[in-house]
CSV table of C-alpha atoms and ligand atoms in Angstrom, one decimal:
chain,number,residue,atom,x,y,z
A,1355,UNK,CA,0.0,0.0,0.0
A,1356,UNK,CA,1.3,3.6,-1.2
A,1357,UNK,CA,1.0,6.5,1.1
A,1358,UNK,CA,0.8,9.8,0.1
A,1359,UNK,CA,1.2,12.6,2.6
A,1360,UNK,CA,0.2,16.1,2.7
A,1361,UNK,CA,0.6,18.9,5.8
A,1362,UNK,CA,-2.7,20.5,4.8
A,1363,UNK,CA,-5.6,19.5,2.3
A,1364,UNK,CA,-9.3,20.6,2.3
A,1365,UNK,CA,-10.0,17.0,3.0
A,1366,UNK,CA,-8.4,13.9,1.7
A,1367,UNK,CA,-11.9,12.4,0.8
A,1368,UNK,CA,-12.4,15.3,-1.6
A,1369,UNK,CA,-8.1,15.0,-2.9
A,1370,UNK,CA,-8.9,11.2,-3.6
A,1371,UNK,CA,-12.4,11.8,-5.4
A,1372,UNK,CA,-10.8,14.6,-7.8
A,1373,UNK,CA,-7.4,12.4,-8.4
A,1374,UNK,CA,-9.2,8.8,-8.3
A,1375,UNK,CA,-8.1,7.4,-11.9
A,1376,UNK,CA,-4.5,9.0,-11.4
A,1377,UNK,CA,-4.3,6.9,-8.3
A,1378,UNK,CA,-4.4,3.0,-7.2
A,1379,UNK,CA,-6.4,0.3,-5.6
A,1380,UNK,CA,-5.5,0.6,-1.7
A,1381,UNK,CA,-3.1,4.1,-2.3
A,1382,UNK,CA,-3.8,6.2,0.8
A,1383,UNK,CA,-3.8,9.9,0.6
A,1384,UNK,CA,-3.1,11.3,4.4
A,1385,UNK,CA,-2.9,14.8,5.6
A,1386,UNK,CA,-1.3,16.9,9.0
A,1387,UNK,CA,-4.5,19.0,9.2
A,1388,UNK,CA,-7.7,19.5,6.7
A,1389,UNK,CA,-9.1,22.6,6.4
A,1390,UNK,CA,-12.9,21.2,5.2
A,1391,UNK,CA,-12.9,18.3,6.8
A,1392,UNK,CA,-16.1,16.2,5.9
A,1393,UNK,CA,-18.2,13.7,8.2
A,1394,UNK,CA,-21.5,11.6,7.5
A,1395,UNK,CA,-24.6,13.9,6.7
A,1396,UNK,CA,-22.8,16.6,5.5
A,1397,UNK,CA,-21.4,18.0,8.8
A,1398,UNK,CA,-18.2,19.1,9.5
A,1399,UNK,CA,-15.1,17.2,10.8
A,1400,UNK,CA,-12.9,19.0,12.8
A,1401,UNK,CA,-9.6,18.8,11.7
A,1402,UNK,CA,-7.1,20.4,13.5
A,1403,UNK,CA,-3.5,19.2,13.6
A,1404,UNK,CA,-3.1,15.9,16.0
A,1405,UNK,CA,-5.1,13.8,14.4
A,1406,UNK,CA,-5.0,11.1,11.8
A,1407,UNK,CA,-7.2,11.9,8.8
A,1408,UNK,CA,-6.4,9.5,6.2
A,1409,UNK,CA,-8.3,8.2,2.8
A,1410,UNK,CA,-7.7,4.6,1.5
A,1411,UNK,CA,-8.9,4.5,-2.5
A,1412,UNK,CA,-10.7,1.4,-3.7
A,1413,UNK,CA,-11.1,-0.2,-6.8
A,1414,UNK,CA,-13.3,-3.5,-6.4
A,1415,UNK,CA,-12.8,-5.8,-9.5
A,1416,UNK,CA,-16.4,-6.6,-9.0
A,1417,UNK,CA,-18.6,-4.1,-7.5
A,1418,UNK,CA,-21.4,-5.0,-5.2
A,1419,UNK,CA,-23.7,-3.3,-2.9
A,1420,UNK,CA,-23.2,-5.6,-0.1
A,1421,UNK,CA,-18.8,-5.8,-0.9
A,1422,UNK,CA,-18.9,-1.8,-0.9
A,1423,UNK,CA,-20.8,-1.2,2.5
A,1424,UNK,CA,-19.3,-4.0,4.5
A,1425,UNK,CA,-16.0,-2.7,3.2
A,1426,UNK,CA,-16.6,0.2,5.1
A,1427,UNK,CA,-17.3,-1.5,8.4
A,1428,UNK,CA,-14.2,-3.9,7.6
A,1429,UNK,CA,-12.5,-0.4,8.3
A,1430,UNK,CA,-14.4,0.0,11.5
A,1431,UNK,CA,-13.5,-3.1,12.8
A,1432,UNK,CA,-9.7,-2.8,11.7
A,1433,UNK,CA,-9.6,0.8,13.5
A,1434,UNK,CA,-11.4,-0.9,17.3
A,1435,UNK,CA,-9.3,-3.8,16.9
A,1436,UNK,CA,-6.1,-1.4,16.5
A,1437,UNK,CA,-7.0,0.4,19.6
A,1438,UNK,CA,-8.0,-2.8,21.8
A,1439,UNK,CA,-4.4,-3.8,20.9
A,1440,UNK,CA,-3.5,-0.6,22.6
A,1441,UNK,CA,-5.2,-1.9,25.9
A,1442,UNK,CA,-8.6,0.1,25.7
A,1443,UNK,CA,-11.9,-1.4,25.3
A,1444,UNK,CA,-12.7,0.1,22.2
A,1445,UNK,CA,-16.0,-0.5,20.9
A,1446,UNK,CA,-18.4,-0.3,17.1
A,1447,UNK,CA,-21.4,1.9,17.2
A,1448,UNK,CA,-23.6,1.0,13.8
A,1449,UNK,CA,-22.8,2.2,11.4
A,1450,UNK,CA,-19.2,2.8,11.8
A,1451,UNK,CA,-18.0,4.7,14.7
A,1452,UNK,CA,-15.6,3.4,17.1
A,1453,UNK,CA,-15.9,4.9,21.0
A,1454,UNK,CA,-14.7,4.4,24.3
A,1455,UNK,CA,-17.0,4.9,27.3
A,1456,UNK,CA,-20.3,6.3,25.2
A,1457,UNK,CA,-17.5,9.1,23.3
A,1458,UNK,CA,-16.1,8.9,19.8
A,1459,UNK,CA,-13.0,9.4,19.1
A,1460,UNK,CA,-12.8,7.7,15.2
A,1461,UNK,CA,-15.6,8.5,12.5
A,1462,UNK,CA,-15.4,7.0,8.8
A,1463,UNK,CA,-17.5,8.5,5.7
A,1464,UNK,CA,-17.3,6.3,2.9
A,1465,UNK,CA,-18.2,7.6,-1.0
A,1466,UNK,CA,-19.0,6.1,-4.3
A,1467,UNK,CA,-16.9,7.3,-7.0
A,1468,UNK,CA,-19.2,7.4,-10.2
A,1469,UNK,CA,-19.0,8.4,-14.0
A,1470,UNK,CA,-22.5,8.8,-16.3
A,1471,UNK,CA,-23.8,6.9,-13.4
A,1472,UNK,CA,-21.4,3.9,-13.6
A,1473,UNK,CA,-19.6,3.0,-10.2
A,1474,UNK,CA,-16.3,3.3,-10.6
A,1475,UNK,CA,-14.6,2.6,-6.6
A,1476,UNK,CA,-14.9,4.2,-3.7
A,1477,UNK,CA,-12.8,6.2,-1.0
A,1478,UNK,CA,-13.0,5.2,2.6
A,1479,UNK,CA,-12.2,8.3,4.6
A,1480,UNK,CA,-11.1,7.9,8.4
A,1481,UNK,CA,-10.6,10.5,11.3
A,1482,UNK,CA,-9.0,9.4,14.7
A,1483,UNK,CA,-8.8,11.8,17.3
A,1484,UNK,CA,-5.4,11.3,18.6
A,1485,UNK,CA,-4.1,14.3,20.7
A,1486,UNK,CA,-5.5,17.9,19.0
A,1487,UNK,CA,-6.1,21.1,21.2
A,1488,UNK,CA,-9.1,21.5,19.7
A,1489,UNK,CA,-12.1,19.3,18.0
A,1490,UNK,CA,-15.7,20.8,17.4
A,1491,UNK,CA,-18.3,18.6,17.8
A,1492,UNK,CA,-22.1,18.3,19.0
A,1493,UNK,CA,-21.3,14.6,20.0
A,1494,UNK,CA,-19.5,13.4,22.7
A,1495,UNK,CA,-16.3,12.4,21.7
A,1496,UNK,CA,-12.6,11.6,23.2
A,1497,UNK,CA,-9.0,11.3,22.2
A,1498,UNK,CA,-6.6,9.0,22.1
A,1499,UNK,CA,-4.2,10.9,24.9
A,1500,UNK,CA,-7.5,11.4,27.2
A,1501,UNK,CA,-7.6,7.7,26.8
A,1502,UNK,CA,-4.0,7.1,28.4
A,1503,UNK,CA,-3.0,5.7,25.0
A,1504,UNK,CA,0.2,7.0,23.6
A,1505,UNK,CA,0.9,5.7,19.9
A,1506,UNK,CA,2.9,7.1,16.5
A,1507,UNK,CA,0.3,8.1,13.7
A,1508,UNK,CA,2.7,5.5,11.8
A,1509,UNK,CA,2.3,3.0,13.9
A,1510,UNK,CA,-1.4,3.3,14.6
A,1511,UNK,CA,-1.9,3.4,10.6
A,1512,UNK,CA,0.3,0.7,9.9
A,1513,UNK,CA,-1.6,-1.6,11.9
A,1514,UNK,CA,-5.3,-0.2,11.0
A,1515,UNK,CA,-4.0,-1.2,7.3
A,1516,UNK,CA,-2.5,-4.7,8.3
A,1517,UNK,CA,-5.8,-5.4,10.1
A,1518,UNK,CA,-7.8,-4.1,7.0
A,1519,UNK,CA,-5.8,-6.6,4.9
A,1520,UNK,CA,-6.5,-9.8,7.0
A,1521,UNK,CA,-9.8,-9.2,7.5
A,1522,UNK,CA,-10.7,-9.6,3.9
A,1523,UNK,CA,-10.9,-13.1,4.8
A,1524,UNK,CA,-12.8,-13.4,7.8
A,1525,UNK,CA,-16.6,-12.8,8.8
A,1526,UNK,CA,-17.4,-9.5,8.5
A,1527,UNK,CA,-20.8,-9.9,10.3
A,1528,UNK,CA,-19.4,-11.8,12.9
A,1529,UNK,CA,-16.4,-9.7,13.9
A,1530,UNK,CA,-18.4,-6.1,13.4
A,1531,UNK,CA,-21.0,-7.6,16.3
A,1532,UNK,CA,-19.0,-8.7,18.6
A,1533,UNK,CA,-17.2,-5.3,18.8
A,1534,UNK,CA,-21.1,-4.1,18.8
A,1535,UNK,CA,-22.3,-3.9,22.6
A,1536,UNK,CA,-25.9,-2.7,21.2
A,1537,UNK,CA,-26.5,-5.6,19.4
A,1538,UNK,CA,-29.9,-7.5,21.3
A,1539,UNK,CA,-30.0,-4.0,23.0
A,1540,UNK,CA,-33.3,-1.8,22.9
A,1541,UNK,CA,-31.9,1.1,20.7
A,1542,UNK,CA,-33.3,4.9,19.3
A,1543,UNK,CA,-32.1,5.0,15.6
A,1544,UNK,CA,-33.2,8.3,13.7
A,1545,UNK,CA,-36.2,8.8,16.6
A,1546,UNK,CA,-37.3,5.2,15.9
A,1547,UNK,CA,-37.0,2.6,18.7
A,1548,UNK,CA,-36.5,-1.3,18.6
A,1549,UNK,CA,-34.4,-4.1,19.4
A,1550,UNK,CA,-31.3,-4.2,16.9
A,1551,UNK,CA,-31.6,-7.6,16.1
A,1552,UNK,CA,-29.1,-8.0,13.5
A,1553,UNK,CA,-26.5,-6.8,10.9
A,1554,UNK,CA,-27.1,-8.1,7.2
A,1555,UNK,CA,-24.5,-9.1,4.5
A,1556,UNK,CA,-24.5,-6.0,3.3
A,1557,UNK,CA,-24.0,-3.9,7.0
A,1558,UNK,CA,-27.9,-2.8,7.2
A,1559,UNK,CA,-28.9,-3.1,10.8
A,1560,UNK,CA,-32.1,-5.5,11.9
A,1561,UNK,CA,-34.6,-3.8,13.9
A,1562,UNK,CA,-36.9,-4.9,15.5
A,1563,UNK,CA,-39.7,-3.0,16.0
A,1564,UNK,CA,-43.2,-2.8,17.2
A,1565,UNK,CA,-44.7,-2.4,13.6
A,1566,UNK,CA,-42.0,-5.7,12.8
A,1567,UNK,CA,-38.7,-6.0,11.3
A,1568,UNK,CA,-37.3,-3.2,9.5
A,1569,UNK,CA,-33.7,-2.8,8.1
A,1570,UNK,CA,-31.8,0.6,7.9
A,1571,UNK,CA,-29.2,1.9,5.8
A,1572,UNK,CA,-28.2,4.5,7.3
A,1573,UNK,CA,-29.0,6.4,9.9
A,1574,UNK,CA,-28.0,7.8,13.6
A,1575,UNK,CA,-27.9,5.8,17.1
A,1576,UNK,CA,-28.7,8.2,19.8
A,1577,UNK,CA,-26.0,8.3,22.0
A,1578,UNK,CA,-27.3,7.8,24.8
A,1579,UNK,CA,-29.3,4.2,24.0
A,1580,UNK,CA,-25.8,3.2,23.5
A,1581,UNK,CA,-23.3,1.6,25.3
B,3064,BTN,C1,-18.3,11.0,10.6
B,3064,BTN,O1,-18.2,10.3,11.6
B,3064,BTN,O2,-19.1,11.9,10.4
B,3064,BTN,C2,-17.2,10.7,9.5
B,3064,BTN,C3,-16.0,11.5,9.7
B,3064,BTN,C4,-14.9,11.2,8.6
B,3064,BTN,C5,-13.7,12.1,8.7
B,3064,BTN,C6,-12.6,11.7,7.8
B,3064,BTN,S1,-11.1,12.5,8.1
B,3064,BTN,C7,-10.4,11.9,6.7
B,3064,BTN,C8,-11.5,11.9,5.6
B,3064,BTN,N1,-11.5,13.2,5.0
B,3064,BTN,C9,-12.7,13.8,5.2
B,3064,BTN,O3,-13.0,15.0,4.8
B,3064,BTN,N2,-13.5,13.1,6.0
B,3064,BTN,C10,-12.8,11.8,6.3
């Protein structure tokens, strides 16, 4: 895997969208600082230097619904597993956050690259707060130093990328729930409540609810039905 580094970008989603067929499957474009940040939903993602805010590019040889979501949560899991290692009980919350003690400290936001409608990849963009001055957020989230961990950016990537790379082989489904405290938990998703039941294939979540099972795409846990 090829790194490319930059002290400051807008946002390395937005580098690796505009240069995706200069560059290669699994090339990572990383960056000191972003100055437009982007999360899920289009909020913001504060950026300031401290962090790691990295992009990995990928170009699937065959492209399906359920490969591109659950890659996205392969990237979850690689990130908790990377921090457990670390000695902190690092935890999923659907879709793809990881926390620590009901705060965040690593978001992912994951986009199709299209042309004339045709998928083409996607980018997997990834945010771990490590040790900045300053984050912005409405949620609540932590760092890596708050957490006691001490940990090189190159070393914390490096082993987020070796995870990523073994777990092509294992059970997504399997892995992603048992990192996944909520799952069998009564749960607030978007203002709707329900059991989460389950996590599909393709990463949708299970609910059940009192109208029956519904699944969800996408969509918000409430932070505090989580655990
Ligand atoms: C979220 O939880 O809302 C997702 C946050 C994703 C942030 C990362 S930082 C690196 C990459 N570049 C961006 O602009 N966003 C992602």
């Amino acid at each position: 895997m090829k790194i490319f580094g930059f002290n400051i970008l807008p946002s390395t989603n937005t580098y690796a969208i505009k240069y995706f067929d200069n560059l290669e499957d699994k090339n990572i474009i990383m960056a000191e600082t972003q100055t437009a940040g982007r999360g899920r939903k289009g909020r913001q993602w504060s950026s300031e230097a401290g962090g790691l805010y990295f992009t990995m590019v990928l170009k699937p040889e065959n492209p399906k619904l359920e490969n591109i979501s659950s890659l996205t949560q392969i990237m979850a899991v690689s990130v908790c597993k990377a921090v457990r290692k670390l000695g902190a009980k690092a935890y999923l919350k659907w879709p793809n956050d990881v926390l620590y003690k009901g705060k965040k400290f690593c978001g992912i936001l994951s986009e199709a690259v299209t042309q004339n409608n045709n998928f083409k990849g996607l980018v997997i963009g990834v945010g771990i707060n490590i040790e900045q001055q300053v984050i912005i957020s409405d949620k609540p989230f932590t760092t890596l130093a708050d957490m006691g961990l001490k940990i090189s950016k190159s070393v914390l990537i490096a082993n987020i990328l070796s995870n990523f790379e073994e777990m092509q082989k294992d059970d997504l489904v399997e892995e992603f729930k048992k990192l996944c405290p909520a799952i069998n938990k009564e749960i607030v998703v978007d203002g709707k409540k329900g059991i989460f039941e389950d996590i599909d294939k393709a990463g949708r979540m299970i609910l059940s609810t009192q109208n029956g099972k519904e699944i969800i795409f996408a969509g918000d846990v409430d932070f505090n039905t989580d655990f």
